[in-house]
Amino acid sequence: MTRLMTKALFGAALAGIAFGPAASAQNARPVVGPQVETFTLDNGLDVVVIPDRRAPVVTHMIWYRVGSADEVRGKSGLAHFLEHLMFKGTKKHPAGQFSNTVAELGGQENAFTSYDYTAYYQRVPKEALKTVMEFEADRMTGLVLTDDVVLPERDVILEERRSRTDSDPGAQLSEAVSATLWMNHPYGLPIIGWDHEIQGLTRDDALAFYRKYYTPNNAILVVAGDVDSDEVKALTSDTYAKVERRSEPPPRERPREPVQVAARRVELADARVRQPSVSRAYVSPSYRTAEGEDAYALDLLSVILGGGSTSRLYRSLVVEKGIAAGAGAYYGGSSLDDSRFVIYATPRPGNTLADMEKALDEEIARLIKDGVDTGELERAKTRLIADTVYDLDSQASLARTFGSALTTGMQIKDVLDWPERIRAITPEQVVAAAKKALLLRQSVTGVLESAPAGDRS
């Protein structure tokens, strides 16, 4: 679970959120804070409503249960490509009209693609909610694509890749580490796609993907803001409810990883590198795939090991030994399938990447051998809670929380139970999770260092 996801889950429960009539009896919770309700339209669209009365604005998000990990092999980047094309207009609303209308309303809009979902959102005045619903419902099935539209946009994405990845050694190394970490799973493919495969994407590819996955029964609508469930129900009946389902997307069954038996190493030296670094990524279970409480323990382990200036890695490498300029860890548990746990460090002048790697290994070994102090664990829980409360003081964060949770296999009960399960984690569980997840044989170490001018090895 990414830190955003972790904070989001906790924040939802902290606010005393309870789901309405559509929630099952086992998910029921007493209402302490704002009431959040869900319902499903006849065409299969799931709807989540999160009232937030602090300002007369709403955040409107439509999430599709499809991401880059659902692409056909050889078509990497297709989910992201379609995300771009969704802004190209329909017969009813020509290209640019949707974006111009949002801008004229003083609103904001954007979209994003991940391995597991694709989402589109607008933040607008409350009275404009029906307007953005009409636009979004229209482009759910009404997108018009021609080669005159598709091919120039493909060039835009190729340039995006060149500027963000191909010209950045750090991004190149990250891409190489992912491709090496995942031996069989599509998480090893870049979300933006490989350059040569992007070049081969066509109008027909985009339309086939669109018709297969962009259907109301494969989507979740999240509305957060100055609304209630009855208002949203009335608005969806005039907009989304009129969109007919046009396909039945297949089960989300991806290739599974084999048992990994060998540690791997990826090294990149480039003259453009100004700050060398070493990192190690371990294949780890996500909240959806973990056994028992392992994911909760890994979330806390990431805080204890590398969550800021009081963490073990920072105190040891930066403060006490003075060999690193920075060090940390993070856990990305909000995946539909397995995820990763990452540790990293950057050296101070006069220290080597080998020094960093040795120090990282020593801290992990010490934690596993000596265990976790109860006070240390309680401080990690407190920090996680405090950071969560701060970050969730936002409509957009709340809306993104539920969308990302529900598109990656989480359930309402998982959101509501998250804080009490975090609080219940013991030091022994943290160490046990570390022993299972932080295995060299299921890891890739990435080394980024500088090289003489003109040398890219």
GROMACS .gro file of C-alpha atoms in nm, residues 30-443:
model
  414
   30PRO     CA    1  -2.189   0.328   1.374
   31VAL     CA    2  -2.197   0.670   1.215
   32VAL     CA    3  -1.963   0.905   1.397
   33GLY     CA    4  -1.857   1.142   1.121
   34PRO     CA    5  -1.982   1.203   0.769
   35GLN     CA    6  -2.204   0.938   0.616
   36VAL     CA    7  -2.060   0.784   0.302
   37GLU     CA    8  -2.290   0.576   0.086
   38THR     CA    9  -2.258   0.349  -0.211
   39PHE     CA   10  -2.508   0.232  -0.467
   40THR     CA   11  -2.498   0.057  -0.802
   41LEU     CA   12  -2.685   0.161  -1.116
   42ASP     CA   13  -2.873  -0.094  -1.326
   43ASN     CA   14  -2.598  -0.080  -1.588
   44GLY     CA   15  -2.341  -0.194  -1.330
   45LEU     CA   16  -2.175   0.140  -1.247
   46ASP     CA   17  -2.069   0.149  -0.881
   47VAL     CA   18  -2.110   0.488  -0.711
   48VAL     CA   19  -1.944   0.617  -0.394
   49VAL     CA   20  -2.061   0.944  -0.235
   50ILE     CA   21  -1.847   1.122   0.026
   51PRO     CA   22  -2.016   1.434   0.172
   52ASP     CA   23  -1.779   1.719   0.259
   53ARG     CA   24  -1.966   2.041   0.337
   54ARG     CA   25  -1.671   2.272   0.403
   55ALA     CA   26  -1.698   2.446   0.064
   56PRO     CA   27  -1.955   2.454  -0.222
   57VAL     CA   28  -1.734   2.246  -0.451
   58VAL     CA   29  -1.723   1.882  -0.559
   59THR     CA   30  -1.458   1.640  -0.680
   60HIS     CA   31  -1.591   1.407  -0.949
   61MET     CA   32  -1.384   1.101  -1.041
   62ILE     CA   33  -1.455   0.811  -1.272
   63TRP     CA   34  -1.230   0.507  -1.226
   64TYR     CA   35  -1.195   0.219  -1.470
   65ARG     CA   36  -1.079  -0.121  -1.346
   66VAL     CA   37  -0.808  -0.145  -1.607
   67GLY     CA   38  -0.447  -0.035  -1.617
   68SER     CA   39  -0.124  -0.105  -1.796
   69ALA     CA   40  -0.093  -0.451  -1.637
   70ASP     CA   41  -0.409  -0.554  -1.825
   71GLU     CA   42  -0.265  -0.484  -2.170
   72VAL     CA   43  -0.198  -0.754  -2.428
   73ARG     CA   44   0.171  -0.840  -2.444
   74GLY     CA   45   0.341  -0.642  -2.717
   75LYS     CA   46   0.106  -0.345  -2.673
   76SER     CA   47   0.270  -0.176  -2.374
   77GLY     CA   48   0.153   0.180  -2.317
   78LEU     CA   49  -0.193   0.119  -2.459
   79ALA     CA   50  -0.384   0.207  -2.139
   80HIS     CA   51  -0.193   0.535  -2.110
   81PHE     CA   52  -0.237   0.602  -2.482
   82LEU     CA   53  -0.615   0.570  -2.448
   83GLU     CA   54  -0.610   0.801  -2.146
   84HIS     CA   55  -0.466   1.071  -2.374
   85LEU     CA   56  -0.716   0.995  -2.649
   86MET     CA   57  -1.012   1.029  -2.414
   87PHE     CA   58  -0.965   1.406  -2.436
   88LYS     CA   59  -1.010   1.408  -2.815
   89GLY     CA   60  -1.385   1.455  -2.820
   90THR     CA   61  -1.709   1.283  -2.915
   91LYS     CA   62  -1.973   1.350  -3.179
   92LYS     CA   63  -2.176   1.541  -2.921
   93HIS     CA   64  -1.882   1.728  -2.768
   94PRO     CA   65  -1.594   1.807  -3.009
   95ALA     CA   66  -1.233   1.799  -2.895
   96GLY     CA   67  -1.149   2.065  -2.639
   97GLN     CA   68  -1.507   2.144  -2.535
   98PHE     CA   69  -1.496   1.942  -2.213
   99SER     CA   70  -1.166   2.097  -2.099
  100ASN     CA   71  -1.271   2.447  -2.201
  101THR     CA   72  -1.595   2.416  -2.007
  102VAL     CA   73  -1.414   2.304  -1.691
  103ALA     CA   74  -1.171   2.595  -1.727
  104GLU     CA   75  -1.456   2.846  -1.777
  105LEU     CA   76  -1.616   2.715  -1.458
  106GLY     CA   77  -1.293   2.786  -1.272
  107GLY     CA   78  -1.243   2.414  -1.218
  108GLN     CA   79  -0.955   2.170  -1.246
  109GLU     CA   80  -0.924   1.844  -1.436
  110ASN     CA   81  -0.674   1.572  -1.503
  111ALA     CA   82  -0.633   1.200  -1.556
  112PHE     CA   83  -0.383   0.930  -1.464
  113THR     CA   84  -0.298   0.571  -1.547
  114SER     CA   85  -0.147   0.313  -1.313
  115TYR     CA   86  -0.074  -0.056  -1.343
  116ASP     CA   87  -0.420  -0.138  -1.204
  117TYR     CA   88  -0.656   0.146  -1.294
  118THR     CA   89  -0.719   0.453  -1.508
  119ALA     CA   90  -0.899   0.755  -1.363
  120TYR     CA   91  -1.037   1.091  -1.479
  121TYR     CA   92  -1.136   1.370  -1.246
  122GLN     CA   93  -1.272   1.724  -1.227
  123ARG     CA   94  -1.303   1.961  -0.933
  124VAL     CA   95  -1.579   2.214  -0.998
  125PRO     CA   96  -1.841   2.428  -0.823
  126LYS     CA   97  -2.128   2.221  -0.686
  127GLU     CA   98  -2.378   2.351  -0.941
  128ALA     CA   99  -2.159   2.223  -1.226
  129LEU     CA  100  -2.163   1.860  -1.113
  130LYS     CA  101  -2.431   1.755  -1.360
  131THR     CA  102  -2.239   1.923  -1.642
  132VAL     CA  103  -1.921   1.723  -1.585
  133MET     CA  104  -2.127   1.407  -1.537
  134GLU     CA  105  -2.286   1.462  -1.878
  135PHE     CA  106  -1.947   1.510  -2.042
  136GLU     CA  107  -1.790   1.208  -1.872
  137ALA     CA  108  -2.086   0.980  -1.938
  138ASP     CA  109  -2.081   1.083  -2.304
  139ARG     CA  110  -1.715   0.997  -2.355
  140MET     CA  111  -1.754   0.664  -2.175
  141THR     CA  112  -1.886   0.519  -2.501
  142GLY     CA  113  -1.903   0.808  -2.749
  143LEU     CA  114  -1.534   0.869  -2.822
  144VAL     CA  115  -1.460   0.946  -3.188
  145LEU     CA  116  -1.112   0.850  -3.310
  146THR     CA  117  -0.955   0.891  -3.652
  147ASP     CA  118  -0.596   0.850  -3.764
  148ASP     CA  119  -0.573   1.229  -3.788
  149VAL     CA  120  -0.635   1.236  -3.411
  150VAL     CA  121  -0.458   0.920  -3.302
  151LEU     CA  122  -0.123   0.941  -3.481
  152PRO     CA  123  -0.025   1.293  -3.366
  153GLU     CA  124  -0.115   1.198  -3.009
  154ARG     CA  125   0.106   0.892  -3.036
  155ASP     CA  126   0.391   1.127  -3.124
  156VAL     CA  127   0.309   1.335  -2.817
  157ILE     CA  128   0.347   1.029  -2.597
  158LEU     CA  129   0.673   0.931  -2.761
  159GLU     CA  130   0.805   1.278  -2.683
  160GLU     CA  131   0.675   1.248  -2.327
  161ARG     CA  132   0.871   0.927  -2.288
  162ARG     CA  133   1.188   1.084  -2.430
  163SER     CA  134   1.167   1.384  -2.197
  164ARG     CA  135   1.068   1.200  -1.879
  165THR     CA  136   1.251   0.869  -1.910
  166ASP     CA  137   1.504   0.852  -2.190
  167SER     CA  138   1.672   1.178  -2.085
  168ASP     CA  139   1.678   1.096  -1.712
  169PRO     CA  140   1.931   0.835  -1.589
  170GLY     CA  141   1.740   0.789  -1.263
  171ALA     CA  142   1.419   0.712  -1.451
  172GLN     CA  143   1.606   0.477  -1.683
  173LEU     CA  144   1.749   0.285  -1.389
  174SER     CA  145   1.408   0.266  -1.221
  175GLU     CA  146   1.261   0.123  -1.539
  176ALA     CA  147   1.541  -0.132  -1.564
  177VAL     CA  148   1.500  -0.235  -1.200
  178SER     CA  149   1.126  -0.293  -1.249
  179ALA     CA  150   1.185  -0.495  -1.565
  180THR     CA  151   1.434  -0.711  -1.373
  181LEU     CA  152   1.234  -0.741  -1.050
  182TRP     CA  153   0.926  -0.879  -1.224
  183MET     CA  154   1.039  -1.184  -1.415
  184ASN     CA  155   0.694  -1.274  -1.549
  185HIS     CA  156   0.435  -1.028  -1.418
  186PRO     CA  157   0.335  -0.726  -1.633
  187TYR     CA  158   0.430  -0.489  -1.349
  188GLY     CA  159   0.774  -0.515  -1.509
  189LEU     CA  160   0.654  -0.319  -1.811
  190PRO     CA  161   0.660   0.063  -1.799
  191ILE     CA  162   0.316   0.223  -1.771
  192ILE     CA  163   0.403   0.464  -2.051
  193GLY     CA  164   0.520   0.170  -2.263
  194TRP     CA  165   0.840   0.072  -2.439
  195ASP     CA  166   0.940   0.313  -2.716
  196HIS     CA  167   0.925   0.057  -2.997
  197GLU     CA  168   0.586  -0.073  -2.886
  198ILE     CA  169   0.436   0.275  -2.853
  199GLN     CA  170   0.540   0.337  -3.214
  200GLY     CA  171   0.330   0.039  -3.321
  201LEU     CA  172   0.006   0.137  -3.143
  202THR     CA  173  -0.282   0.209  -3.378
  203ARG     CA  174  -0.632   0.351  -3.385
  204ASP     CA  175  -0.770  -0.004  -3.395
  205ASP     CA  176  -0.570  -0.098  -3.084
  206ALA     CA  177  -0.708   0.199  -2.894
  207LEU     CA  178  -1.068   0.138  -3.001
  208ALA     CA  179  -1.054  -0.233  -2.915
  209PHE     CA  180  -0.919  -0.155  -2.568
  210TYR     CA  181  -1.179   0.120  -2.521
  211ARG     CA  182  -1.472  -0.100  -2.624
  212LYS     CA  183  -1.356  -0.387  -2.404
  213TYR     CA  184  -1.290  -0.199  -2.081
  214TYR     CA  185  -1.468   0.139  -2.092
  215THR     CA  186  -1.813   0.028  -1.995
  216PRO     CA  187  -2.019   0.128  -1.687
  217ASN     CA  188  -2.001  -0.220  -1.537
  218ASN     CA  189  -1.621  -0.187  -1.525
  219ALA     CA  190  -1.619   0.158  -1.362
  220ILE     CA  191  -1.654   0.328  -1.025
  221LEU     CA  192  -1.785   0.682  -0.986
  222VAL     CA  193  -1.662   0.867  -0.678
  223VAL     CA  194  -1.813   1.203  -0.584
  224ALA     CA  195  -1.674   1.391  -0.284
  225GLY     CA  196  -1.789   1.733  -0.174
  226ASP     CA  197  -2.096   1.943  -0.102
  227VAL     CA  198  -2.349   1.674  -0.199
  228ASP     CA  199  -2.544   1.388  -0.049
  229SER     CA  200  -2.642   1.049  -0.184
  230ASP     CA  201  -2.991   1.153  -0.291
  231GLU     CA  202  -2.854   1.440  -0.501
  232VAL     CA  203  -2.601   1.215  -0.670
  233LYS     CA  204  -2.861   0.948  -0.737
  234ALA     CA  205  -3.083   1.203  -0.910
  235LEU     CA  206  -2.795   1.334  -1.122
  236THR     CA  207  -2.670   0.989  -1.223
  237SER     CA  208  -3.021   0.887  -1.331
  238ASP     CA  209  -3.008   1.164  -1.592
  239THR     CA  210  -2.651   1.093  -1.704
  240TYR     CA  211  -2.461   0.772  -1.632
  241ALA     CA  212  -2.773   0.557  -1.597
  242LYS     CA  213  -2.845   0.616  -1.967
  243VAL     CA  214  -2.514   0.459  -2.074
  244GLU     CA  215  -2.563   0.097  -2.173
  245ARG     CA  216  -2.307  -0.165  -2.080
  246ARG     CA  217  -2.139  -0.283  -2.398
  247SER     CA  218  -1.904  -0.558  -2.284
  248GLU     CA  219  -1.827  -0.796  -2.001
  249PRO     CA  220  -1.459  -0.746  -1.918
  250PRO     CA  221  -1.281  -1.072  -1.835
  251PRO     CA  222  -1.152  -1.162  -1.487
  252ARG     CA  223  -0.833  -0.978  -1.401
  253GLU     CA  224  -0.601  -1.276  -1.410
  254ARG     CA  225  -0.241  -1.176  -1.480
  255PRO     CA  226   0.068  -1.397  -1.525
  256ARG     CA  227   0.208  -1.495  -1.185
  257GLU     CA  228   0.565  -1.461  -1.068
  258PRO     CA  229   0.767  -1.780  -1.035
  259VAL     CA  230   0.956  -1.845  -0.712
  260GLN     CA  231   1.257  -1.617  -0.735
  261VAL     CA  232   1.583  -1.792  -0.648
  262ALA     CA  233   1.857  -1.544  -0.743
  263ALA     CA  234   1.936  -1.190  -0.634
  264ARG     CA  235   1.989  -0.958  -0.931
  265ARG     CA  236   2.177  -0.636  -0.984
  266VAL     CA  237   2.130  -0.349  -1.229
  267GLU     CA  238   2.397  -0.082  -1.273
  268LEU     CA  239   2.384   0.240  -1.473
  269ALA     CA  240   2.666   0.493  -1.509
  270ASP     CA  241   2.600   0.822  -1.685
  271ALA     CA  242   2.778   1.156  -1.702
  272ARG     CA  243   2.448   1.333  -1.627
  273VAL     CA  244   2.428   1.177  -1.280
  274ARG     CA  245   2.502   1.434  -1.010
  275GLN     CA  246   2.396   1.232  -0.706
  276PRO     CA  247   2.489   0.861  -0.704
  277SER     CA  248   2.255   0.626  -0.520
  278VAL     CA  249   2.191   0.265  -0.437
  279SER     CA  250   1.850   0.108  -0.386
  280ARG     CA  251   1.709  -0.238  -0.344
  281ALA     CA  252   1.358  -0.349  -0.434
  282TYR     CA  253   1.210  -0.667  -0.289
  283VAL     CA  254   0.904  -0.846  -0.428
  284SER     CA  255   0.658  -0.821  -0.138
  285PRO     CA  256   0.291  -0.901  -0.086
  286SER     CA  257   0.034  -0.624  -0.124
  287TYR     CA  258  -0.262  -0.568   0.105
  288ARG     CA  259  -0.466  -0.785  -0.128
  289THR     CA  260  -0.219  -1.075  -0.155
  290ALA     CA  261  -0.057  -1.079   0.190
  291GLU     CA  262  -0.115  -1.353   0.443
  292GLY     CA  263  -0.264  -1.254   0.776
  293GLU     CA  264  -0.142  -0.915   0.898
  294ASP     CA  265   0.181  -0.907   0.695
  295ALA     CA  266   0.087  -0.602   0.487
  296TYR     CA  267   0.004  -0.398   0.798
  297ALA     CA  268   0.337  -0.502   0.950
  298LEU     CA  269   0.525  -0.408   0.633
  299ASP     CA  270   0.366  -0.065   0.632
  300LEU     CA  271   0.495  -0.009   0.984
  301LEU     CA  272   0.832  -0.162   0.895
  302SER     CA  273   0.874   0.099   0.621
  303VAL     CA  274   0.822   0.376   0.879
  304ILE     CA  275   1.058   0.219   1.134
  305LEU     CA  276   1.332   0.155   0.879
  306GLY     CA  277   1.304   0.456   0.655
  307GLY     CA  278   1.018   0.691   0.739
  308GLY     CA  279   1.193   1.023   0.786
  309SER     CA  280   1.466   1.168   1.007
  310THR     CA  281   1.384   0.953   1.311
  311SER     CA  282   1.395   0.623   1.120
  312ARG     CA  283   1.667   0.366   1.172
  313LEU     CA  284   1.830   0.409   0.832
  314TYR     CA  285   1.843   0.787   0.856
  315ARG     CA  286   1.969   0.791   1.214
  316SER     CA  287   2.236   0.532   1.147
  317LEU     CA  288   2.366   0.628   0.802
  318VAL     CA  289   2.309   1.004   0.804
  319VAL     CA  290   2.326   1.116   1.168
  320GLU     CA  291   2.546   0.865   1.352
  321LYS     CA  292   2.788   0.738   1.087
  322GLY     CA  293   2.772   1.047   0.869
  323ILE     CA  294   2.829   0.845   0.551
  324ALA     CA  295   2.501   0.921   0.371
  325ALA     CA  296   2.328   1.235   0.253
  326GLY     CA  297   1.995   1.056   0.266
  327ALA     CA  298   1.847   0.713   0.336
  328GLY     CA  299   1.499   0.569   0.360
  329ALA     CA  300   1.246   0.302   0.276
  330TYR     CA  301   0.895   0.274   0.138
  331TYR     CA  302   0.633   0.009   0.082
  332GLY     CA  303   0.384   0.016  -0.205
  333GLY     CA  304   0.107  -0.214  -0.088
  334SER     CA  305  -0.190  -0.081  -0.286
  335SER     CA  306  -0.159  -0.320  -0.580
  336LEU     CA  307  -0.400  -0.572  -0.719
  337ASP     CA  308  -0.118  -0.827  -0.721
  338ASP     CA  309   0.212  -0.845  -0.530
  339SER     CA  310   0.405  -0.524  -0.478
  340ARG     CA  311   0.749  -0.410  -0.363
  341PHE     CA  312   0.938  -0.294  -0.056
  342VAL     CA  313   1.228  -0.056  -0.128
  343ILE     CA  314   1.530   0.068   0.069
  344TYR     CA  315   1.776   0.330  -0.057
  345ALA     CA  316   2.069   0.554   0.030
  346THR     CA  317   2.279   0.830  -0.128
  347PRO     CA  318   2.644   0.874  -0.018
  348ARG     CA  319   2.817   1.181   0.114
  349PRO     CA  320   3.142   1.280  -0.064
  350GLY     CA  321   3.424   1.044   0.028
  351ASN     CA  322   3.192   0.746   0.074
  352THR     CA  323   3.113   0.481  -0.183
  353LEU     CA  324   2.800   0.308  -0.300
  354ALA     CA  325   2.950  -0.012  -0.159
  355ASP     CA  326   2.957   0.160   0.182
  356MET     CA  327   2.588   0.244   0.142
  357GLU     CA  328   2.492  -0.107   0.045
  358LYS     CA  329   2.684  -0.261   0.334
  359ALA     CA  330   2.524  -0.021   0.582
  360LEU     CA  331   2.174  -0.092   0.452
  361ASP     CA  332   2.231  -0.466   0.487
  362GLU     CA  333   2.364  -0.423   0.839
  363GLU     CA  334   2.058  -0.230   0.953
  364ILE     CA  335   1.819  -0.489   0.814
  365ALA     CA  336   2.018  -0.770   0.976
  366ARG     CA  337   2.018  -0.584   1.308
  367LEU     CA  338   1.642  -0.534   1.300
  368ILE     CA  339   1.579  -0.901   1.227
  369LYS     CA  340   1.829  -1.018   1.491
  370ASP     CA  341   1.749  -0.775   1.774
  371GLY     CA  342   1.382  -0.711   1.700
  372VAL     CA  343   1.170  -0.397   1.725
  373ASP     CA  344   1.125  -0.202   2.046
  374THR     CA  345   0.766  -0.154   2.163
  375GLY     CA  346   0.815   0.221   2.201
  376GLU     CA  347   0.965   0.242   1.853
  377LEU     CA  348   0.664   0.062   1.708
  378GLU     CA  349   0.418   0.286   1.891
  379ARG     CA  350   0.594   0.594   1.758
  380ALA     CA  351   0.567   0.452   1.405
  381LYS     CA  352   0.193   0.401   1.451
  382THR     CA  353   0.153   0.755   1.585
  383ARG     CA  354   0.345   0.903   1.294
  384LEU     CA  355   0.141   0.710   1.042
  385ILE     CA  356  -0.180   0.834   1.202
  386ALA     CA  357  -0.068   1.196   1.225
  387ASP     CA  358   0.052   1.205   0.864
  388THR     CA  359  -0.275   1.050   0.754
  389VAL     CA  360  -0.494   1.307   0.924
  390TYR     CA  361  -0.293   1.590   0.772
  391ASP     CA  362  -0.293   1.452   0.418
  392LEU     CA  363  -0.662   1.371   0.414
  393ASP     CA  364  -0.775   1.726   0.476
  394SER     CA  365  -0.869   1.730   0.110
  395GLN     CA  366  -1.167   1.629  -0.102
  396ALA     CA  367  -0.942   1.501  -0.375
  397SER     CA  368  -0.752   1.276  -0.133
  398LEU     CA  369  -1.074   1.127  -0.003
  399ALA     CA  370  -1.205   1.062  -0.354
  400ARG     CA  371  -0.875   0.915  -0.465
  401THR     CA  372  -0.866   0.693  -0.156
  402PHE     CA  373  -1.185   0.511  -0.233
  403GLY     CA  374  -1.124   0.489  -0.605
  404SER     CA  375  -0.778   0.337  -0.570
  405ALA     CA  376  -0.892   0.103  -0.292
  406LEU     CA  377  -1.190  -0.034  -0.478
  407THR     CA  378  -1.004  -0.079  -0.807
  408THR     CA  379  -0.724  -0.279  -0.643
  409GLY     CA  380  -0.935  -0.542  -0.474
  410MET     CA  381  -0.997  -0.369  -0.141
  411GLN     CA  382  -1.336  -0.382   0.024
  412ILE     CA  383  -1.528  -0.134   0.237
  413LYS     CA  384  -1.454  -0.339   0.545
  414ASP     CA  385  -1.080  -0.318   0.474
  415VAL     CA  386  -1.101   0.061   0.473
  416LEU     CA  387  -1.296   0.074   0.797
  417ASP     CA  388  -1.088  -0.183   0.983
  418TRP     CA  389  -0.746  -0.051   0.882
  419PRO     CA  390  -0.664   0.161   1.192
  420GLU     CA  391  -0.754  -0.101   1.448
  421ARG     CA  392  -0.553  -0.361   1.261
  422ILE     CA  393  -0.253  -0.127   1.244
  423ARG     CA  394  -0.283  -0.059   1.616
  424ALA     CA  395  -0.289  -0.432   1.688
  425ILE     CA  396   0.041  -0.509   1.514
  426THR     CA  397   0.310  -0.638   1.753
  427PRO     CA  398   0.691  -0.608   1.733
  428GLU     CA  399   0.708  -0.980   1.664
  429GLN     CA  400   0.479  -0.944   1.362
  430VAL     CA  401   0.697  -0.668   1.216
  431VAL     CA  402   1.008  -0.885   1.245
  432ALA     CA  403   0.830  -1.188   1.102
  433ALA     CA  404   0.710  -0.985   0.802
  434ALA     CA  405   1.063  -0.852   0.749
  435LYS     CA  406   1.207  -1.204   0.751
  436LYS     CA  407   0.960  -1.314   0.483
  437ALA     CA  408   0.977  -1.007   0.259
  438LEU     CA  409   1.337  -0.886   0.277
  439LEU     CA  410   1.501  -1.185   0.110
  440LEU     CA  411   1.793  -1.120  -0.123
  441ARG     CA  412   1.683  -1.394  -0.362
  442GLN     CA  413   1.364  -1.200  -0.441
  443SER     CA  414   1.533  -0.862  -0.483
   0.00000   0.00000   0.00000
